[in-house]
């Protein structure tokens, strides 16, 4: 049986731009899939198709056991959506925003009010509940937006770059909320440009570039594709670079890389911490003083560069509907986000 989120051969074109070029996904229930890629890769278009906001030109998608083309209304009742832009009404209070979403989902006024109170407490917004949203900071608006996506406790959530533009503290808080959701059984598709975010939150990662999934696996599996571990040594004296390079070459499983200006030598290795200890002993025995030494594992940034030839932050306009930030159709970000929230609630 397909997972809680399933897509096969999704294709979507905007004019001459092919935003999706045969996207395949399968997200098991209760897990997080990180959809990793730059702006313009097709991430937002994928989310809009899976949440019934766009019709694909071809392909098939199933969410919560429901075909998104055959049963769009039922799909919308089973999902929550937090987009790139906070979909809150600036002229309503935080409490009123959440109550409005509850009523869009046909909750009674009493139940919507009770649920709003619960979520305001959960997202540390209770003290600001009766202030208008236009007085909120960016982090508070983002938390309110996520709270709105959880009004009906959906079994499947879509978060499209939920922490973009947040400071480290607010990003950390949102990560903790996301982890709580998944621990409670929610299935999540998370799009992100933040490699650290995908590394921390996702059980599985799909790397997307130019509308196609180019790699899939766990964080560790993807990192292994770049060549595994490497030892990095920074020598204290420039005159010891040659000696240190010779020592590392003897332990290495590939070519050494020397950066003269930083006095750093790097070599791929296998053997982990045990090998690192042997390198330190040999350097000490040869009288090579070091400023720093470490066993480094490849990052997801290394993975992305090795797969695509460019960093994850280097995306261009175009693939997500021809607009910066993936706003297919060209609406301003907040307006489009508010419309998407209303459509998924109806």
PDB file of C-alpha atoms in Angstrom, residues 77-266:
ATOM      1  CA  UNK A  77     -10.378  17.821   5.289  1.00  0.00           C
ATOM      2  CA  UNK A  78      -7.469  15.485   6.054  1.00  0.00           C
ATOM      3  CA  UNK A  79      -4.526  17.869   5.766  1.00  0.00           C
ATOM      4  CA  UNK A  80      -2.941  20.941   7.291  1.00  0.00           C
ATOM      5  CA  UNK A  81      -0.893  23.432   5.296  1.00  0.00           C
ATOM      6  CA  UNK A  82       1.689  25.971   6.422  1.00  0.00           C
ATOM      7  CA  UNK A  83       3.088  27.846   3.437  1.00  0.00           C
ATOM      8  CA  UNK A  84       6.136  30.010   2.852  1.00  0.00           C
ATOM      9  CA  UNK A  85       4.259  33.124   3.962  1.00  0.00           C
ATOM     10  CA  UNK A  86       2.286  33.418   7.195  1.00  0.00           C
ATOM     11  CA  UNK A  87      -1.389  33.191   6.189  1.00  0.00           C
ATOM     12  CA  UNK A  88      -2.783  35.351   8.969  1.00  0.00           C
ATOM     13  CA  UNK A  89      -5.182  38.276   8.853  1.00  0.00           C
ATOM     14  CA  UNK A  90      -3.280  41.241  10.264  1.00  0.00           C
ATOM     15  CA  UNK A  91      -6.434  43.005  11.420  1.00  0.00           C
ATOM     16  CA  UNK A  92      -7.731  40.117  13.501  1.00  0.00           C
ATOM     17  CA  UNK A  93      -6.310  39.117  16.854  1.00  0.00           C
ATOM     18  CA  UNK A  94      -4.412  35.872  17.236  1.00  0.00           C
ATOM     19  CA  UNK A  95      -7.460  34.298  18.869  1.00  0.00           C
ATOM     20  CA  UNK A  96      -9.794  35.528  16.130  1.00  0.00           C
ATOM     21  CA  UNK A  97      -7.495  34.157  13.425  1.00  0.00           C
ATOM     22  CA  UNK A  98      -7.626  30.668  14.910  1.00  0.00           C
ATOM     23  CA  UNK A  99     -11.368  30.794  15.562  1.00  0.00           C
ATOM     24  CA  UNK A 100     -11.939  31.853  11.945  1.00  0.00           C
ATOM     25  CA  UNK A 101      -9.991  28.853  10.661  1.00  0.00           C
ATOM     26  CA  UNK A 102     -11.989  26.544  12.911  1.00  0.00           C
ATOM     27  CA  UNK A 103     -15.253  27.913  11.552  1.00  0.00           C
ATOM     28  CA  UNK A 104     -13.984  27.507   7.972  1.00  0.00           C
ATOM     29  CA  UNK A 105     -13.575  23.841   8.864  1.00  0.00           C
ATOM     30  CA  UNK A 106     -17.232  23.911  10.053  1.00  0.00           C
ATOM     31  CA  UNK A 107     -16.428  23.597  13.742  1.00  0.00           C
ATOM     32  CA  UNK A 108     -18.995  25.034  16.112  1.00  0.00           C
ATOM     33  CA  UNK A 109     -18.208  28.490  17.513  1.00  0.00           C
ATOM     34  CA  UNK A 110     -17.734  26.962  20.961  1.00  0.00           C
ATOM     35  CA  UNK A 111     -15.346  24.249  19.758  1.00  0.00           C
ATOM     36  CA  UNK A 112     -13.412  26.718  17.604  1.00  0.00           C
ATOM     37  CA  UNK A 113     -12.942  29.022  20.606  1.00  0.00           C
ATOM     38  CA  UNK A 114     -11.774  26.159  22.836  1.00  0.00           C
ATOM     39  CA  UNK A 115      -9.348  24.870  20.212  1.00  0.00           C
ATOM     40  CA  UNK A 116      -7.961  28.381  19.663  1.00  0.00           C
ATOM     41  CA  UNK A 117      -7.238  28.674  23.380  1.00  0.00           C
ATOM     42  CA  UNK A 118      -5.395  25.327  23.415  1.00  0.00           C
ATOM     43  CA  UNK A 119      -3.220  26.252  20.461  1.00  0.00           C
ATOM     44  CA  UNK A 120      -2.398  29.719  21.760  1.00  0.00           C
ATOM     45  CA  UNK A 121      -1.079  28.110  24.943  1.00  0.00           C
ATOM     46  CA  UNK A 122       0.851  25.457  23.040  1.00  0.00           C
ATOM     47  CA  UNK A 123       2.592  27.998  20.807  1.00  0.00           C
ATOM     48  CA  UNK A 124       3.373  30.454  23.619  1.00  0.00           C
ATOM     49  CA  UNK A 125       0.997  33.067  22.230  1.00  0.00           C
ATOM     50  CA  UNK A 126      -1.515  33.241  25.067  1.00  0.00           C
ATOM     51  CA  UNK A 127      -0.197  36.568  26.349  1.00  0.00           C
ATOM     52  CA  UNK A 128      -0.673  38.101  22.880  1.00  0.00           C
ATOM     53  CA  UNK A 129      -3.926  36.298  22.062  1.00  0.00           C
ATOM     54  CA  UNK A 130      -6.046  39.440  22.004  1.00  0.00           C
ATOM     55  CA  UNK A 131      -3.613  41.670  20.155  1.00  0.00           C
ATOM     56  CA  UNK A 132      -4.028  42.191  16.424  1.00  0.00           C
ATOM     57  CA  UNK A 133      -1.652  40.075  14.341  1.00  0.00           C
ATOM     58  CA  UNK A 134      -0.106  43.161  12.744  1.00  0.00           C
ATOM     59  CA  UNK A 135       1.576  43.857  16.098  1.00  0.00           C
ATOM     60  CA  UNK A 136       3.211  40.405  16.128  1.00  0.00           C
ATOM     61  CA  UNK A 137       6.881  39.810  15.354  1.00  0.00           C
ATOM     62  CA  UNK A 138       7.818  37.613  12.413  1.00  0.00           C
ATOM     63  CA  UNK A 139       8.391  34.643  14.688  1.00  0.00           C
ATOM     64  CA  UNK A 140       5.030  35.104  16.396  1.00  0.00           C
ATOM     65  CA  UNK A 141       3.223  35.289  13.053  1.00  0.00           C
ATOM     66  CA  UNK A 142       4.919  32.105  11.929  1.00  0.00           C
ATOM     67  CA  UNK A 143       3.879  30.312  15.118  1.00  0.00           C
ATOM     68  CA  UNK A 144       0.316  31.594  14.672  1.00  0.00           C
ATOM     69  CA  UNK A 145       0.316  30.338  11.081  1.00  0.00           C
ATOM     70  CA  UNK A 146       1.452  26.893  12.193  1.00  0.00           C
ATOM     71  CA  UNK A 147      -1.180  26.881  14.928  1.00  0.00           C
ATOM     72  CA  UNK A 148      -3.829  27.653  12.302  1.00  0.00           C
ATOM     73  CA  UNK A 149      -2.670  24.642  10.269  1.00  0.00           C
ATOM     74  CA  UNK A 150      -3.282  22.437  13.331  1.00  0.00           C
ATOM     75  CA  UNK A 151      -6.764  23.614  14.277  1.00  0.00           C
ATOM     76  CA  UNK A 152      -8.323  20.329  13.111  1.00  0.00           C
ATOM     77  CA  UNK A 153      -5.393  18.062  14.172  1.00  0.00           C
ATOM     78  CA  UNK A 154      -4.805  16.759  10.642  1.00  0.00           C
ATOM     79  CA  UNK A 155      -3.169  13.338  10.138  1.00  0.00           C
ATOM     80  CA  UNK A 156      -1.095  14.760   7.261  1.00  0.00           C
ATOM     81  CA  UNK A 157       0.779  18.082   7.305  1.00  0.00           C
ATOM     82  CA  UNK A 158       2.533  20.040   4.578  1.00  0.00           C
ATOM     83  CA  UNK A 159       5.051  22.701   5.603  1.00  0.00           C
ATOM     84  CA  UNK A 160       6.581  24.737   2.808  1.00  0.00           C
ATOM     85  CA  UNK A 161       9.823  26.295   4.088  1.00  0.00           C
ATOM     86  CA  UNK A 162       8.220  27.018   7.488  1.00  0.00           C
ATOM     87  CA  UNK A 163      11.283  28.599   9.105  1.00  0.00           C
ATOM     88  CA  UNK A 164      12.506  30.793   6.249  1.00  0.00           C
ATOM     89  CA  UNK A 165      13.427  34.224   7.594  1.00  0.00           C
ATOM     90  CA  UNK A 166      13.205  33.283  11.282  1.00  0.00           C
ATOM     91  CA  UNK A 167      15.987  33.977  13.727  1.00  0.00           C
ATOM     92  CA  UNK A 168      17.791  30.957  15.282  1.00  0.00           C
ATOM     93  CA  UNK A 169      15.749  31.036  18.496  1.00  0.00           C
ATOM     94  CA  UNK A 170      12.374  30.997  16.740  1.00  0.00           C
ATOM     95  CA  UNK A 171      13.596  28.368  14.295  1.00  0.00           C
ATOM     96  CA  UNK A 172      14.610  26.142  17.194  1.00  0.00           C
ATOM     97  CA  UNK A 173      11.179  26.569  18.800  1.00  0.00           C
ATOM     98  CA  UNK A 174       9.417  25.576  15.591  1.00  0.00           C
ATOM     99  CA  UNK A 175      11.636  22.537  15.218  1.00  0.00           C
ATOM    100  CA  UNK A 176      10.594  21.405  18.686  1.00  0.00           C
ATOM    101  CA  UNK A 177       6.907  21.829  17.816  1.00  0.00           C
ATOM    102  CA  UNK A 178       7.376  19.844  14.605  1.00  0.00           C
ATOM    103  CA  UNK A 179       9.088  17.035  16.514  1.00  0.00           C
ATOM    104  CA  UNK A 180       6.153  16.903  18.951  1.00  0.00           C
ATOM    105  CA  UNK A 181       3.689  16.642  16.068  1.00  0.00           C
ATOM    106  CA  UNK A 182       5.503  13.748  14.454  1.00  0.00           C
ATOM    107  CA  UNK A 183       5.901  11.976  17.794  1.00  0.00           C
ATOM    108  CA  UNK A 184       2.097  12.147  18.019  1.00  0.00           C
ATOM    109  CA  UNK A 185       1.714  10.283  14.705  1.00  0.00           C
ATOM    110  CA  UNK A 186       1.419  13.115  12.171  1.00  0.00           C
ATOM    111  CA  UNK A 187       2.865  12.490   8.708  1.00  0.00           C
ATOM    112  CA  UNK A 188       4.793  15.493   7.416  1.00  0.00           C
ATOM    113  CA  UNK A 189       6.155  16.649   4.088  1.00  0.00           C
ATOM    114  CA  UNK A 190       8.627  19.444   4.811  1.00  0.00           C
ATOM    115  CA  UNK A 191      10.226  21.539   2.092  1.00  0.00           C
ATOM    116  CA  UNK A 192      13.340  23.427   3.052  1.00  0.00           C
ATOM    117  CA  UNK A 193      16.512  25.089   1.864  1.00  0.00           C
ATOM    118  CA  UNK A 194      18.078  24.729   5.300  1.00  0.00           C
ATOM    119  CA  UNK A 195      20.319  21.683   5.265  1.00  0.00           C
ATOM    120  CA  UNK A 196      20.519  21.586   9.061  1.00  0.00           C
ATOM    121  CA  UNK A 197      16.706  21.505   9.201  1.00  0.00           C
ATOM    122  CA  UNK A 198      16.438  18.484   6.908  1.00  0.00           C
ATOM    123  CA  UNK A 199      19.259  16.773   8.796  1.00  0.00           C
ATOM    124  CA  UNK A 200      17.511  17.190  12.140  1.00  0.00           C
ATOM    125  CA  UNK A 201      13.839  16.620  11.304  1.00  0.00           C
ATOM    126  CA  UNK A 202      13.568  14.298   8.311  1.00  0.00           C
ATOM    127  CA  UNK A 203      13.491  10.504   8.481  1.00  0.00           C
ATOM    128  CA  UNK A 204      14.044  10.475   4.731  1.00  0.00           C
ATOM    129  CA  UNK A 205      15.210  13.142   2.273  1.00  0.00           C
ATOM    130  CA  UNK A 206      14.378  13.662  -1.394  1.00  0.00           C
ATOM    131  CA  UNK A 207      16.725  16.013  -3.231  1.00  0.00           C
ATOM    132  CA  UNK A 208      14.912  17.966  -5.944  1.00  0.00           C
ATOM    133  CA  UNK A 209      16.510  19.913  -8.768  1.00  0.00           C
ATOM    134  CA  UNK A 210      14.878  21.291 -11.937  1.00  0.00           C
ATOM    135  CA  UNK A 211      11.553  19.598 -11.208  1.00  0.00           C
ATOM    136  CA  UNK A 212      12.980  16.100 -10.702  1.00  0.00           C
ATOM    137  CA  UNK A 213      13.898  13.981  -7.669  1.00  0.00           C
ATOM    138  CA  UNK A 214      17.592  13.345  -8.235  1.00  0.00           C
ATOM    139  CA  UNK A 215      18.373  11.434  -5.022  1.00  0.00           C
ATOM    140  CA  UNK A 216      16.525   9.815  -2.134  1.00  0.00           C
ATOM    141  CA  UNK A 217      17.651   8.362   1.179  1.00  0.00           C
ATOM    142  CA  UNK A 218      18.330   9.015   4.835  1.00  0.00           C
ATOM    143  CA  UNK A 219      20.712  11.781   5.801  1.00  0.00           C
ATOM    144  CA  UNK A 220      23.468   9.235   6.489  1.00  0.00           C
ATOM    145  CA  UNK A 221      22.865   7.414   3.199  1.00  0.00           C
ATOM    146  CA  UNK A 222      23.097  10.622   1.199  1.00  0.00           C
ATOM    147  CA  UNK A 223      26.217  11.724   3.030  1.00  0.00           C
ATOM    148  CA  UNK A 224      27.862   8.371   2.308  1.00  0.00           C
ATOM    149  CA  UNK A 225      27.534   9.124  -1.416  1.00  0.00           C
ATOM    150  CA  UNK A 226      30.067  11.952  -1.122  1.00  0.00           C
ATOM    151  CA  UNK A 227      32.909   9.713   0.004  1.00  0.00           C
ATOM    152  CA  UNK A 228      32.524   9.263   3.759  1.00  0.00           C
ATOM    153  CA  UNK A 229      34.794  10.708   6.429  1.00  0.00           C
ATOM    154  CA  UNK A 230      37.842  12.922   6.130  1.00  0.00           C
ATOM    155  CA  UNK A 231      40.587  14.038   8.488  1.00  0.00           C
ATOM    156  CA  UNK A 232      41.374  17.740   8.593  1.00  0.00           C
ATOM    157  CA  UNK A 233      44.566  19.026  10.219  1.00  0.00           C
ATOM    158  CA  UNK A 234      45.691  22.612  10.718  1.00  0.00           C
ATOM    159  CA  UNK A 235      49.436  22.741  11.454  1.00  0.00           C
ATOM    160  CA  UNK A 236      50.934  25.449  13.638  1.00  0.00           C
ATOM    161  CA  UNK A 237      53.998  26.153  11.498  1.00  0.00           C
ATOM    162  CA  UNK A 238      53.854  26.525   7.716  1.00  0.00           C
ATOM    163  CA  UNK A 239      57.180  24.661   7.407  1.00  0.00           C
ATOM    164  CA  UNK A 240      55.480  21.502   8.746  1.00  0.00           C
ATOM    165  CA  UNK A 241      52.853  21.348   5.994  1.00  0.00           C
ATOM    166  CA  UNK A 242      54.905  18.966   3.868  1.00  0.00           C
ATOM    167  CA  UNK A 243      55.608  16.581   6.738  1.00  0.00           C
ATOM    168  CA  UNK A 244      51.956  16.560   7.830  1.00  0.00           C
ATOM    169  CA  UNK A 245      50.783  15.959   4.269  1.00  0.00           C
ATOM    170  CA  UNK A 246      53.089  12.954   3.972  1.00  0.00           C
ATOM    171  CA  UNK A 247      51.729  11.501   7.211  1.00  0.00           C
ATOM    172  CA  UNK A 248      48.097  11.992   6.166  1.00  0.00           C
ATOM    173  CA  UNK A 249      48.784  10.522   2.743  1.00  0.00           C
ATOM    174  CA  UNK A 250      49.867   7.333   4.471  1.00  0.00           C
ATOM    175  CA  UNK A 251      46.563   7.049   6.297  1.00  0.00           C
ATOM    176  CA  UNK A 252      44.327   8.337   3.513  1.00  0.00           C
ATOM    177  CA  UNK A 253      42.063   6.627   0.990  1.00  0.00           C
ATOM    178  CA  UNK A 254      42.394   9.315  -1.654  1.00  0.00           C
ATOM    179  CA  UNK A 255      44.184  12.502  -2.631  1.00  0.00           C
ATOM    180  CA  UNK A 256      45.192  15.021   0.009  1.00  0.00           C
ATOM    181  CA  UNK A 257      44.100  18.641  -0.342  1.00  0.00           C
ATOM    182  CA  UNK A 258      46.411  21.367   0.960  1.00  0.00           C
ATOM    183  CA  UNK A 259      45.311  24.939   1.682  1.00  0.00           C
ATOM    184  CA  UNK A 260      48.542  26.863   2.082  1.00  0.00           C
ATOM    185  CA  UNK A 261      46.998  30.094   3.376  1.00  0.00           C
ATOM    186  CA  UNK A 262      45.158  28.354   6.219  1.00  0.00           C
ATOM    187  CA  UNK A 263      47.806  25.621   6.752  1.00  0.00           C
ATOM    188  CA  UNK A 264      45.042  23.001   6.490  1.00  0.00           C
ATOM    189  CA  UNK A 265      45.476  19.522   5.033  1.00  0.00           C
ATOM    190  CA  UNK A 266      42.468  17.298   4.292  1.00  0.00           C
TER     191      UNK A 266
END
